[in-house]
PDB file of C-alpha atoms in Angstrom:
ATOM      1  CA  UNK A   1       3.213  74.831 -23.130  1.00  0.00           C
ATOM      2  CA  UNK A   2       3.824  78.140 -21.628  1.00  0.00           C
ATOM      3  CA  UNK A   3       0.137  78.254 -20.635  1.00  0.00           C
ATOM      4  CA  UNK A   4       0.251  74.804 -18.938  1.00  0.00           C
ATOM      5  CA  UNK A   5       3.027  76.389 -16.840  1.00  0.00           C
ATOM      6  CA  UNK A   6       1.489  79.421 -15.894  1.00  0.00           C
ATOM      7  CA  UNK A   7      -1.673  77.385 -15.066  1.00  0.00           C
ATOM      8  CA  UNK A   8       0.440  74.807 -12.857  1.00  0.00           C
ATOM      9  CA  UNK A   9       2.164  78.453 -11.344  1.00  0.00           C
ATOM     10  CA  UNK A  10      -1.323  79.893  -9.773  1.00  0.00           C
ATOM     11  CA  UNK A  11      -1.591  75.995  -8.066  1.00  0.00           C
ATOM     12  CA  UNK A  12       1.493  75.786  -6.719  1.00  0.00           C
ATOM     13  CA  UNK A  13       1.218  79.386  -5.639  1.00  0.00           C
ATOM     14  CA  UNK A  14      -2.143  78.436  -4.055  1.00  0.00           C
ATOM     15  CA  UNK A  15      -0.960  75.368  -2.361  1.00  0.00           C
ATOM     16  CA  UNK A  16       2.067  76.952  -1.304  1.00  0.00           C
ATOM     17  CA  UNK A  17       1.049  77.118   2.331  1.00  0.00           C
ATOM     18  CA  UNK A  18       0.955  73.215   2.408  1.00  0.00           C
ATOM     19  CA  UNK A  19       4.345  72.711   0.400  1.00  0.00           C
ATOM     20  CA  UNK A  20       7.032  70.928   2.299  1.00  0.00           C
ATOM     21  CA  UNK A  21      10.041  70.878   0.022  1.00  0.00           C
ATOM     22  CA  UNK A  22      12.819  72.855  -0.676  1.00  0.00           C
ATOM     23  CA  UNK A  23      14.772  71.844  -4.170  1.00  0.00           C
ATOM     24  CA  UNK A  24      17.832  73.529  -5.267  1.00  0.00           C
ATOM     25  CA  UNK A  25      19.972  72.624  -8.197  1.00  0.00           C
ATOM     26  CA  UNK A  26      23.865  73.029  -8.092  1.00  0.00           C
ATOM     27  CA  UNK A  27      25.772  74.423 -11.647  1.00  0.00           C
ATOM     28  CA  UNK A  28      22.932  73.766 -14.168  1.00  0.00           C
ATOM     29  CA  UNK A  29      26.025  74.459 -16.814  1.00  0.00           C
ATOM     30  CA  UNK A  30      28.436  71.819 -15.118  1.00  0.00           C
ATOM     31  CA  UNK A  31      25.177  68.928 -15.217  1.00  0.00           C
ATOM     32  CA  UNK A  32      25.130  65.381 -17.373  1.00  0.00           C
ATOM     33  CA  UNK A  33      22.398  66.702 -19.695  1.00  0.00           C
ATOM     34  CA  UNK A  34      20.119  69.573 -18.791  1.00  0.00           C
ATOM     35  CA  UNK A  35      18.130  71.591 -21.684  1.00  0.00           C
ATOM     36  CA  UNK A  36      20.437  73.949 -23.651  1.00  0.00           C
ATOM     37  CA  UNK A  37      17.697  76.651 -24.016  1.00  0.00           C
ATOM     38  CA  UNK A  38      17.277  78.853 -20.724  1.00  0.00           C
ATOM     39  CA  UNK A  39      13.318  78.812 -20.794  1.00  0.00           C
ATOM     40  CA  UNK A  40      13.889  74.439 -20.823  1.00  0.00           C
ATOM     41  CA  UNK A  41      16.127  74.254 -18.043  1.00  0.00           C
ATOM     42  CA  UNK A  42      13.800  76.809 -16.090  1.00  0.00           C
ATOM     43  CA  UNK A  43      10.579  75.052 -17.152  1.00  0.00           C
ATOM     44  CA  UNK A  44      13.016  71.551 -15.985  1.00  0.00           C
ATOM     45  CA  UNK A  45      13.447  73.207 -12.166  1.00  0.00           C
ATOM     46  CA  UNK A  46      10.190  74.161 -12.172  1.00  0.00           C
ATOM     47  CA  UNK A  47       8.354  70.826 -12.664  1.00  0.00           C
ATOM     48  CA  UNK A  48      10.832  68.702 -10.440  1.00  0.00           C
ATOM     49  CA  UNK A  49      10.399  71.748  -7.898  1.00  0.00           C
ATOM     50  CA  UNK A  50       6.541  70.894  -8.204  1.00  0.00           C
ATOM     51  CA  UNK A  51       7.010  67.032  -8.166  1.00  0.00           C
ATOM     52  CA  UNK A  52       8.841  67.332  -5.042  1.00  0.00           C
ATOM     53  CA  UNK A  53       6.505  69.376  -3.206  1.00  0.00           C
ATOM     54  CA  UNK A  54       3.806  67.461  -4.082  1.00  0.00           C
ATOM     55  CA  UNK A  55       5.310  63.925  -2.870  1.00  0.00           C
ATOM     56  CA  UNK A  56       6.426  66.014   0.035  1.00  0.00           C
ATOM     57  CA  UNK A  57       2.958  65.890   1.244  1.00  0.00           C
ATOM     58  CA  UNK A  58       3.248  62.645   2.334  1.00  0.00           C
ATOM     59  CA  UNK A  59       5.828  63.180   5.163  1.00  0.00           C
ATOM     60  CA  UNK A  60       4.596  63.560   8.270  1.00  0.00           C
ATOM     61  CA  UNK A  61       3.069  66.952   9.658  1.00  0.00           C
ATOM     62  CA  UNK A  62       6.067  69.092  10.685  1.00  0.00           C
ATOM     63  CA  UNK A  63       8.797  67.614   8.164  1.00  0.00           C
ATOM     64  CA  UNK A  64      10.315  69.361   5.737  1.00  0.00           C
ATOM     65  CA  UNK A  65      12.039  67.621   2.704  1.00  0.00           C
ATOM     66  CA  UNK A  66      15.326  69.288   1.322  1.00  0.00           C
ATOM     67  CA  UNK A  67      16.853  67.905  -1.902  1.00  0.00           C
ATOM     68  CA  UNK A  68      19.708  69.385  -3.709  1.00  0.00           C
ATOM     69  CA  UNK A  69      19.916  68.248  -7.268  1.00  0.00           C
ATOM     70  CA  UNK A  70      24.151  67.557  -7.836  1.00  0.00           C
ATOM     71  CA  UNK A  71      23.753  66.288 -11.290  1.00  0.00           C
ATOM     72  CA  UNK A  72      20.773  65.313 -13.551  1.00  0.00           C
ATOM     73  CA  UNK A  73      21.382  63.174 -16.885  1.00  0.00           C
ATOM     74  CA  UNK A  74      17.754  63.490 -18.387  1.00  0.00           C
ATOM     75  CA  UNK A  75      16.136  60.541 -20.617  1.00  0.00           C
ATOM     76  CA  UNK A  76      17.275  60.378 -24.405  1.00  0.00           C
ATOM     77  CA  UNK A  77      19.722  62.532 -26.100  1.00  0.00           C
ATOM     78  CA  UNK A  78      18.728  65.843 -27.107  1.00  0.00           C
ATOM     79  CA  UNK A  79      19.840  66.149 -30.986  1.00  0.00           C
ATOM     80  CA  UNK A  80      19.202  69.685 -33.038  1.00  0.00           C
ATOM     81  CA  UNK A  81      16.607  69.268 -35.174  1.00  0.00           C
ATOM     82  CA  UNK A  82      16.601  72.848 -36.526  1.00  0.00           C
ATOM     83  CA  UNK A  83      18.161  75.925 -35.733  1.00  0.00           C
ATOM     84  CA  UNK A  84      15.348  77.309 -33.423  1.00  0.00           C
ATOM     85  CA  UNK A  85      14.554  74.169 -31.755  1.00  0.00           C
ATOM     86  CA  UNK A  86      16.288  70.789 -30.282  1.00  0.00           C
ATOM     87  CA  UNK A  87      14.330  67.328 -29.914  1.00  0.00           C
ATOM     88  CA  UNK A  88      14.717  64.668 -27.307  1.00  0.00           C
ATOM     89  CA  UNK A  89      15.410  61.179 -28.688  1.00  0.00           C
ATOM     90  CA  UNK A  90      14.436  58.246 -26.698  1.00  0.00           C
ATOM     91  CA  UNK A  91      16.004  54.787 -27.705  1.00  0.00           C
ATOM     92  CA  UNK A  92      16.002  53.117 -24.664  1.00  0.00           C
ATOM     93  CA  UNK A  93      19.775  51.974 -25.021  1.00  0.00           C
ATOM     94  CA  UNK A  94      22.478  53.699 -22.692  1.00  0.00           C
ATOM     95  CA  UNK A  95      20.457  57.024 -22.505  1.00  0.00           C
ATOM     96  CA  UNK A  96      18.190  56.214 -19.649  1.00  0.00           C
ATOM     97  CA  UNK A  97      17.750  59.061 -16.678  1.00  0.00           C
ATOM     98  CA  UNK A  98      20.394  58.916 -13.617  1.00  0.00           C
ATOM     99  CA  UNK A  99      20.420  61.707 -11.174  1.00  0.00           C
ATOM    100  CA  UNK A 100      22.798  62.638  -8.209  1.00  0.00           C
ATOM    101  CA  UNK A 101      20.866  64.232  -5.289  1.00  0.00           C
ATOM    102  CA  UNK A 102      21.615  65.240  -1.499  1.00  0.00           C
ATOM    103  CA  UNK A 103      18.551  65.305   1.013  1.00  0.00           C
ATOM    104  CA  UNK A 104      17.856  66.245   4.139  1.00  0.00           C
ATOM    105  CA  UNK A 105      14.517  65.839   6.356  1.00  0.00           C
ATOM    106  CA  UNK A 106      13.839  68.192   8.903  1.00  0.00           C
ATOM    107  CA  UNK A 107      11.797  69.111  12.060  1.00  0.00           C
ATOM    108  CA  UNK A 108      11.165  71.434  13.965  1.00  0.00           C
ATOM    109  CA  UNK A 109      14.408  73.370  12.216  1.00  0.00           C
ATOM    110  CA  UNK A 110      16.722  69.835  13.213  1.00  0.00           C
ATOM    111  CA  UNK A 111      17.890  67.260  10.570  1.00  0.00           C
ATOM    112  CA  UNK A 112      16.705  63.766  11.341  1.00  0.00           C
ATOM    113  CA  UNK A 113      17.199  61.922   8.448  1.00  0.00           C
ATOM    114  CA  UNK A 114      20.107  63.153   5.427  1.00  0.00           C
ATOM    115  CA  UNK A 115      22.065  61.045   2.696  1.00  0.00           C
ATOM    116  CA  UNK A 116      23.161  61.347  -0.642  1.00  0.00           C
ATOM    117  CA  UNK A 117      21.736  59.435  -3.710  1.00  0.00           C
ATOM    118  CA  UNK A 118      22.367  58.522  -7.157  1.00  0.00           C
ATOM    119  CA  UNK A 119      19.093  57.262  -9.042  1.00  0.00           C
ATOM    120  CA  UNK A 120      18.964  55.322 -12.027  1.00  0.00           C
ATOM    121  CA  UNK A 121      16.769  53.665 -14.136  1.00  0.00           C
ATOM    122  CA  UNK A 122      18.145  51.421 -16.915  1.00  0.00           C
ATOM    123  CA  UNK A 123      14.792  50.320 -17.537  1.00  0.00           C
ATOM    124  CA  UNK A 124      13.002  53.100 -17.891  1.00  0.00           C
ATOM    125  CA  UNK A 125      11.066  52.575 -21.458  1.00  0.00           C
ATOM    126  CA  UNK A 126       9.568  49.161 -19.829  1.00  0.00           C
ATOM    127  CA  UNK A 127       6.810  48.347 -17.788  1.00  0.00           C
ATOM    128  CA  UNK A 128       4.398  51.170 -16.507  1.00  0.00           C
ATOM    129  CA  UNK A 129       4.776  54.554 -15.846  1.00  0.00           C
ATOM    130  CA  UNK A 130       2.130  57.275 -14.548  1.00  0.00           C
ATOM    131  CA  UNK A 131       3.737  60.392 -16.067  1.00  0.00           C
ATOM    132  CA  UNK A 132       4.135  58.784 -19.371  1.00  0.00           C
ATOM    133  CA  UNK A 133       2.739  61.622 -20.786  1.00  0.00           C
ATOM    134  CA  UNK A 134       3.978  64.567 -18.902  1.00  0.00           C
ATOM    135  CA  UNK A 135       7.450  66.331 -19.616  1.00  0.00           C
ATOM    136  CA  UNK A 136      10.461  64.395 -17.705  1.00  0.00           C
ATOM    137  CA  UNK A 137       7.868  61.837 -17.199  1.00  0.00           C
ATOM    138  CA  UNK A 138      10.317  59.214 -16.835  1.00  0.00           C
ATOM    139  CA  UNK A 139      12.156  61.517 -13.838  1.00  0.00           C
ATOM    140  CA  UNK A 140       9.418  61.722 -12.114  1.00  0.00           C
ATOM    141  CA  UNK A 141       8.479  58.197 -12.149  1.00  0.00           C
ATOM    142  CA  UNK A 142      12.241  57.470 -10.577  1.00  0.00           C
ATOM    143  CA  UNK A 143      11.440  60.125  -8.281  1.00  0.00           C
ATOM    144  CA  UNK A 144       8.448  58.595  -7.430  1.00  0.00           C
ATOM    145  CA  UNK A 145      10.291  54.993  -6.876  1.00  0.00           C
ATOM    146  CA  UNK A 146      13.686  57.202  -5.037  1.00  0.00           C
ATOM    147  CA  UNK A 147      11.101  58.965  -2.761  1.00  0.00           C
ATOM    148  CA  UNK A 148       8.938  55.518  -1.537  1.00  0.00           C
ATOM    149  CA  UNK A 149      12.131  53.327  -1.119  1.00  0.00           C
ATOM    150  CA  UNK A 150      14.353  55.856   0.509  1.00  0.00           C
ATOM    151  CA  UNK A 151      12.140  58.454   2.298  1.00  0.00           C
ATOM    152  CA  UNK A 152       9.024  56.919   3.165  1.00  0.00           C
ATOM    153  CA  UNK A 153      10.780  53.776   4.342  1.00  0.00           C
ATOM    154  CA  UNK A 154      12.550  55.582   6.908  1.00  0.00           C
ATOM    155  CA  UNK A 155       8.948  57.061   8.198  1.00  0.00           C
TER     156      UNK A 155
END
């Protein structure tokens, strides 16, 4: 894991000059459910950070995208397995991924486009999903679905 991160690190580092999102996350400690372990929660930033930027890339030439993650309630219930490590359970019952988010979209340094959202996806162990194998795939898929509704709609 910690190699697939470093490896992911040296791309966005590289594509950095074409990255056009800026993600900050209020009280991690104060959130739904975030990882416990400090490594998880900074591996968590990271990836969303990454997802962002990367569906970012579809705004127009000039915009930047500005989220600010209020509250994130992740997939599943984490559960301690053993003493070193926890696991994430997914049952598909009332444990499904909601997360509260402010956004702004800039140009040219002025805000033309802002609101606040709360995503949820009750569904989220039906029907497809493209990250189905990545880590907070189910996030990023209501990411995804957030980002075409709300954002690109308004372009």
């Amino acid at each position: 894991m910690n190699k697939l991160i470093h490896a992911a690190l040296l791309m966005a580092a590289s594509s950095s000059a074409f990255a056009s999102a800026t993600v900050t996350f209020a009280d991690l400690g104060k959130m739904t459910d975030v990882p416990h372990d400090y490594q998880k929660r900074e591996d968590m930033q990271f990836l969303f950070r990454e997802h962002l930027n990367l569906l970012s890339e579809k705004l127009p030439a000039g915009q930047v995208l500005k989220v600010d993650f209020l509250d994130i309630d992740l997939a599943g219930e984490e559960f301690p397995r053993v003493a070193v490590r926890d696991i994430r359970v997914l049952k598909g019952q009332a444990d499904w991924p909601r997360m509260h988010l402010r956004y702004s979209i800039e140009q040219d340094g002025k805000v033309i486009s802002s609101g606040d959202s709360k995503l949820s996806d009750p569904g989220y162990l039906m029907g497809m999903n493209r990250y189905d194998r990545d880590l907070y795939g189910h996030e990023k898929q209501m990411l995804d679905d957030w980002f075409r509704q709300q954002i690109l709609r308004q372009h």
